Amino acid sequence: MQIHVENLTKRYGKTIAVNDFSATFEEGKLIALLGPSGCGKSTMLYMLAGIAPVTSGKILFDGTDVTYLPPEKRNVGLVFQNYALYPHMSVLANICFPLEIAKVTKKERLERAGELAKLVHIEDLMDRKPNQLSGGQQQRVAIARALAKRPSFLLLDEPLSNLDARLRLEMREEIRRIQKDTGVTTIFVTHDQEEAMSISDSVILMKDGVLQQYASPQELYDEPINSFAADFLGNPPINKISGTIDKGKFIPEGTELAIDVLKADQSEGTHVTLALRAESLMVNHKSPKSFPALVDNLFVMGKEEIVALRIGDTLLRGYIDASHKIKIGDEVPVSLRSRGVFLFDSHSGVRLQ
Amino acid sequence: MKQFPIKKIVVYLLLSLGAITMVFPYVWMILSSFKTPAEVATTPPTWWPSSFAFTNFVYAFHTAPFGQYFINSLIVTSCVVLLTLTTTILAAFAFSRLKFPGRDILFTGLLALMMVPFEMMIITNYATISKLHLINTIPGLIIPFTSSIFYTYVLRNFFLSIPDSLYWSARIDGASNWQYLWKVMVPIAKPSIITITLLNAILSWNSFLWPLLIANTNSARTLPIGLYAFITEGGVRYERLMAAATIVVIPMIILFLLARKHIISGVAKGGLKG
């Protein structure tokens, strides 16, 4: 099912949790709602589920207005961060609960529960109570229960945040597999960029209740729309140098350098931020456009090393092959690739290049 | 050598002392119910009856229509327990989960009412019941006790401790408020509910003052009032009173033993002292 939201706004008293949000969630996709905590991504999910009343705007499911429909009439599946399994019921009873409410016959209920148990790999846990399950198992049960009544779409609220690191990786792939197997449109909330990037078809990046960018993970990384998007994605975090434009070149603050990175004319004297992905720095690489930087530190990573470079007061991180010959304190030439180099307006954060 | 567990011995000694203090009156009651009138009155008192005679029980049954009283008590207690439970569960749900204007002020008001002692309300309750022409009837014994602010308070607090996400999960699973209450909340609150039921049953079974005022005919009297019949102008027939008291107490002991496992976990979980 296709979900379309138009100018969706949610206010709690004076604070605006979600502000004028418009987007279309395509059928059969796995979509991540990504953003720092408090950016309104969970509120967005709750509005789609019908738990949080909408202040203004519209929610359309396949063109039908459901903005004021109560949650039980929307046919959605929702998995809470704490899984919210019914503690007094067995795994089987938990999965069957939505079907029991829907007055599905017992035979069909058991059949469906069997299918789902197979799908999420919990066949041998059916008689257990939730408190006898591990976090990952509870997660699987919660997903099975949410899928029991064949929802039009599945909503997952921070599905991985309650799991330990190893399980998180495992469940991440499981969520992707289950979504592929069932083909159900899935929206999940996360604050972890890696989680969002690794499994989703598209990512919606949010900040302060406002949609920043809606794109595929690769596009989001390669073409961030503003300095927040560039900042939020990527590990190590993107390097940022503030400075001004002078005679068609970028002048880093507090230095005499003039870096030739501009592809088009920019107005002279504007305060701008040059953002560079770590992999876009070619360290110890001489070229007509290279500029000097001081080696501040070296971090061994194995195949590669991370080198911290100093330009004026700014530290930049770049990769260098482990076979390098440079030492801390050296001055090295640095060149830039064309990919992963962005220019933002320092005040508005708008991307200039 | 294993160290001598002095601490353990002291603890057990104190616990045993407490247990004996609690149990002694019951044992005394039961043993006395088998004694002859002369033996009950001897000084120094004897512990073990010289012979076990059931005559006191027979007399007890003949002194008052205990069969009728027993049935009355049973009806009153079951009705009080069931009705209180119903109103308590519904009120606790409303005060914990539903949102309506003035909810918290109303609840605070109810809590404030708990400060008014029961004895203060006897006169107004009596006036109400008498206007309803329910004096000397079983409903007259039941109606004033069909709700309890205290139990509502206890259950509401338990309901509040159930996370919101469970409620929303149930709603998304298609359940109405009503289905959520009976299929999720009540089963989860079972220990608290059993505790409330037991405490309420014991309270109702043993209630004396109200039935004494309302029930002046055998058709409406309950067991505790029946015990009153043994206190006559000619003195108290202790051996018969003890036999009757034993009969009165037995159903509650059975009830407690049946629900023992639950009441203890209920007290522990509900933070309620029984």
XYZ file of C-alpha atoms in Angstrom, chain B:
274
model
C 33.699 -26.933 60.784
C 30.563 -25.209 59.616
C 29.789 -22.131 61.640
C 26.860 -22.346 63.991
C 24.034 -20.353 62.342
C 23.113 -18.198 65.339
C 21.510 -15.555 63.175
C 19.263 -18.099 61.549
C 18.224 -19.546 64.902
C 17.313 -16.115 66.253
C 15.300 -15.297 63.155
C 13.416 -18.588 63.303
C 12.820 -18.174 67.025
C 11.266 -14.745 66.489
C 9.193 -16.005 63.566
C 7.964 -18.966 65.632
C 7.042 -16.633 68.472
C 5.020 -14.511 66.056
C 3.351 -17.539 64.550
C 2.401 -18.953 67.958
C 0.940 -15.605 69.020
C -1.147 -15.514 65.874
C -2.316 -19.117 65.987
C -2.887 -19.459 69.740
C -6.385 -17.897 69.859
C -7.552 -20.172 67.053
C -6.195 -23.286 68.706
C -7.722 -22.219 71.997
C -11.042 -21.627 70.272
C -11.043 -24.997 68.587
C -9.932 -26.900 71.706
C -12.443 -25.078 73.893
C -15.237 -25.950 71.546
C -14.785 -29.604 72.573
C -14.771 -28.964 76.324
C -17.591 -29.328 78.853
C -18.985 -26.177 80.520
C -17.221 -27.094 83.778
C -13.887 -27.633 82.092
C -14.015 -24.276 80.310
C -14.517 -22.514 83.623
C -11.847 -24.331 85.711
C -8.862 -22.511 87.167
C -6.108 -23.104 86.290
C -7.430 -23.601 82.735
C -6.690 -26.921 81.106
C -5.121 -27.018 77.650
C -6.301 -30.308 76.226
C -9.999 -31.248 76.621
C -10.470 -34.307 78.870
C -12.757 -35.777 76.243
C -13.669 -34.645 72.749
C -17.392 -34.008 72.728
C -19.267 -32.746 69.691
C -22.288 -31.782 71.734
C -21.288 -28.117 71.670
C -21.519 -28.071 67.902
C -24.948 -29.674 68.057
C -26.059 -27.118 70.642
C -24.556 -24.326 68.591
C -26.676 -25.309 65.655
C -29.770 -25.487 67.831
C -29.249 -22.193 69.645
C -29.524 -20.221 66.435
C -30.602 -21.083 62.886
C -27.019 -21.364 61.743
C -27.932 -22.949 58.442
C -29.970 -19.876 57.504
C -27.251 -17.550 58.796
C -24.625 -19.411 56.862
C -26.563 -19.097 53.601
C -27.193 -15.398 54.297
C -23.524 -14.804 54.968
C -22.612 -16.665 51.816
C -25.026 -14.623 49.689
C -23.996 -11.307 51.230
C -20.272 -11.994 50.952
C -20.387 -13.295 47.378
C -22.545 -10.390 46.219
C -20.400 -7.809 48.001
C -17.217 -9.320 46.599
C -18.508 -9.606 43.040
C -20.095 -6.161 42.931
C -17.131 -4.457 44.594
C -14.788 -6.176 42.189
C -16.811 -5.024 39.194
C -17.038 -1.404 40.299
C -13.407 -1.407 41.428
C -12.053 -2.749 38.133
C -14.144 -0.377 36.034
C -13.351 2.649 38.207
C -9.641 1.799 38.333
C -9.611 1.511 34.538
C -11.380 4.830 34.118
C -9.103 6.603 36.564
C -5.939 5.149 35.090
C -6.536 4.860 31.363
C -9.477 6.961 30.177
C -9.065 10.684 29.756
C -11.955 12.899 30.787
C -12.160 16.409 32.186
C -11.770 16.626 35.959
C -10.543 13.055 36.267
C -7.708 13.720 38.663
C -9.668 16.211 40.759
C -12.478 13.698 41.049
C -10.044 11.006 42.105
C -8.421 13.260 44.688
C -11.897 13.993 46.005
C -12.601 10.283 46.342
C -9.315 9.750 48.174
C -10.247 12.564 50.556
C -13.487 10.712 51.308
C -11.428 7.832 52.683
C -10.707 10.079 55.669
C -14.343 9.845 56.725
C -14.610 6.855 59.084
C -17.209 4.196 58.362
C -18.960 4.867 61.666
C -19.717 8.415 60.518
C -21.600 7.117 57.532
C -23.699 4.621 59.462
C -26.474 7.087 60.213
C -26.825 8.359 56.645
C -26.535 4.851 55.255
C -29.180 3.674 57.695
C -31.481 6.513 56.654
C -30.986 5.655 52.973
C -31.547 1.945 53.431
C -34.607 2.528 55.555
C -36.091 4.900 52.952
C -35.535 2.212 50.359
C -37.458 -0.168 52.678
C -34.502 -2.521 52.779
C -34.228 -2.938 56.547
C -34.214 -6.619 57.453
C -33.397 -7.658 53.928
C -30.301 -9.149 52.327
C -29.931 -6.302 49.749
C -29.831 -3.893 52.680
C -26.691 -5.691 53.837
C -25.124 -5.623 50.388
C -25.856 -2.272 48.771
C -23.746 0.024 51.013
C -20.666 -2.132 50.357
C -20.573 -2.424 46.582
C -17.686 -0.081 46.008
C -14.399 0.677 47.683
C -12.225 3.708 47.219
C -9.269 1.985 48.795
C -9.337 -1.040 46.473
C -9.918 1.267 43.498
C -6.847 3.215 44.552
C -4.737 0.060 44.880
C -5.853 -1.315 41.525
C -5.555 2.032 39.757
C -1.938 2.264 40.851
C -1.294 -1.210 39.538
C -2.986 -0.360 36.233
C -0.867 2.786 35.970
C 2.258 0.662 36.206
C 1.272 -1.217 33.024
C 3.124 0.517 30.172
C 1.185 2.581 27.616
C 2.766 0.667 24.773
C 0.794 -2.429 25.822
C -2.431 -0.481 25.525
C -1.555 0.879 22.108
C -0.385 -2.515 20.928
C -3.748 -3.939 21.886
C -5.575 -1.109 20.164
C -3.546 -1.625 17.002
C -4.214 -5.358 17.274
C -7.849 -4.350 16.995
C -8.964 -4.476 20.620
C -11.448 -1.988 22.043
C -10.985 -0.412 25.469
C -13.358 -3.042 26.847
C -11.467 -5.948 25.301
C -8.156 -4.490 26.404
C -9.416 -4.221 29.981
C -10.629 -7.830 30.238
C -8.122 -9.572 28.011
C -4.938 -7.770 28.963
C -5.197 -5.564 32.041
C -7.235 -7.813 34.315
C -5.165 -10.968 33.643
C -1.977 -9.013 34.297
C -3.451 -7.585 37.504
C -4.619 -11.034 38.683
C -2.468 -11.119 41.836
C -3.739 -7.687 42.909
C -7.315 -8.652 42.118
C -7.100 -11.900 44.083
C -5.672 -10.040 47.052
C -8.464 -7.485 46.906
C -11.060 -10.231 46.609
C -9.745 -12.088 49.640
C -9.412 -9.045 51.848
C -12.867 -7.941 50.854
C -14.357 -11.403 51.436
C -12.852 -11.606 54.916
C -14.039 -8.094 55.743
C -17.551 -8.800 54.537
C -17.774 -12.243 56.157
C -16.750 -10.835 59.535
C -18.745 -7.609 59.361
C -20.756 -7.151 62.502
C -21.879 -3.595 63.180
C -23.915 -3.023 60.037
C -25.751 -6.374 60.074
C -26.431 -5.818 63.776
C -28.279 -2.596 62.896
C -29.996 -3.734 59.718
C -30.791 -7.393 60.308
C -33.236 -7.840 63.133
C -34.904 -10.976 61.851
C -33.476 -14.442 61.363
C -34.167 -14.261 57.644
C -31.537 -11.557 57.214
C -29.054 -12.277 59.987
C -25.521 -13.320 59.191
C -23.123 -15.580 61.073
C -21.331 -12.970 63.216
C -24.742 -11.834 64.501
C -25.534 -15.456 65.240
C -22.585 -15.556 67.624
C -24.260 -12.806 69.563
C -27.004 -15.235 70.540
C -24.583 -17.027 72.895
C -24.174 -13.958 75.005
C -27.300 -14.095 77.101
C -28.441 -12.435 80.293
C -27.554 -15.625 82.066
C -23.903 -15.268 81.109
C -21.822 -16.492 78.216
C -21.714 -20.167 77.218
C -18.103 -20.105 76.129
C -17.823 -23.703 74.958
C -20.826 -23.239 72.651
C -19.680 -19.811 71.499
C -16.311 -21.331 70.620
C -17.968 -24.130 68.689
C -20.052 -21.611 66.730
C -17.031 -19.369 66.125
C -15.154 -22.363 64.737
C -17.962 -22.940 62.257
C -17.910 -19.283 61.268
C -14.162 -19.179 60.728
C -13.739 -22.388 58.731
C -14.929 -21.094 55.313
C -12.488 -18.196 55.417
C -9.627 -20.493 56.363
C -10.490 -22.748 53.417
C -10.698 -19.742 51.092
C -7.364 -18.474 52.308
C -5.669 -21.846 51.883
C -7.012 -22.135 48.328
C -5.751 -18.711 47.318
C -2.678 -18.700 49.559
C -0.163 -18.838 46.729
C -1.818 -15.914 44.963
C -2.434 -13.698 47.968
C 1.223 -13.833 48.977
C 2.476 -12.938 45.498
C -0.274 -10.331 45.314
C 0.834 -8.720 48.547
C 4.425 -8.786 47.371
C 3.675 -7.370 43.918
C 0.919 -4.962 44.860
C 2.861 -3.565 47.765
C -0.255 -4.118 49.802
C -0.283 -5.287 53.392
C -3.108 -7.733 54.032
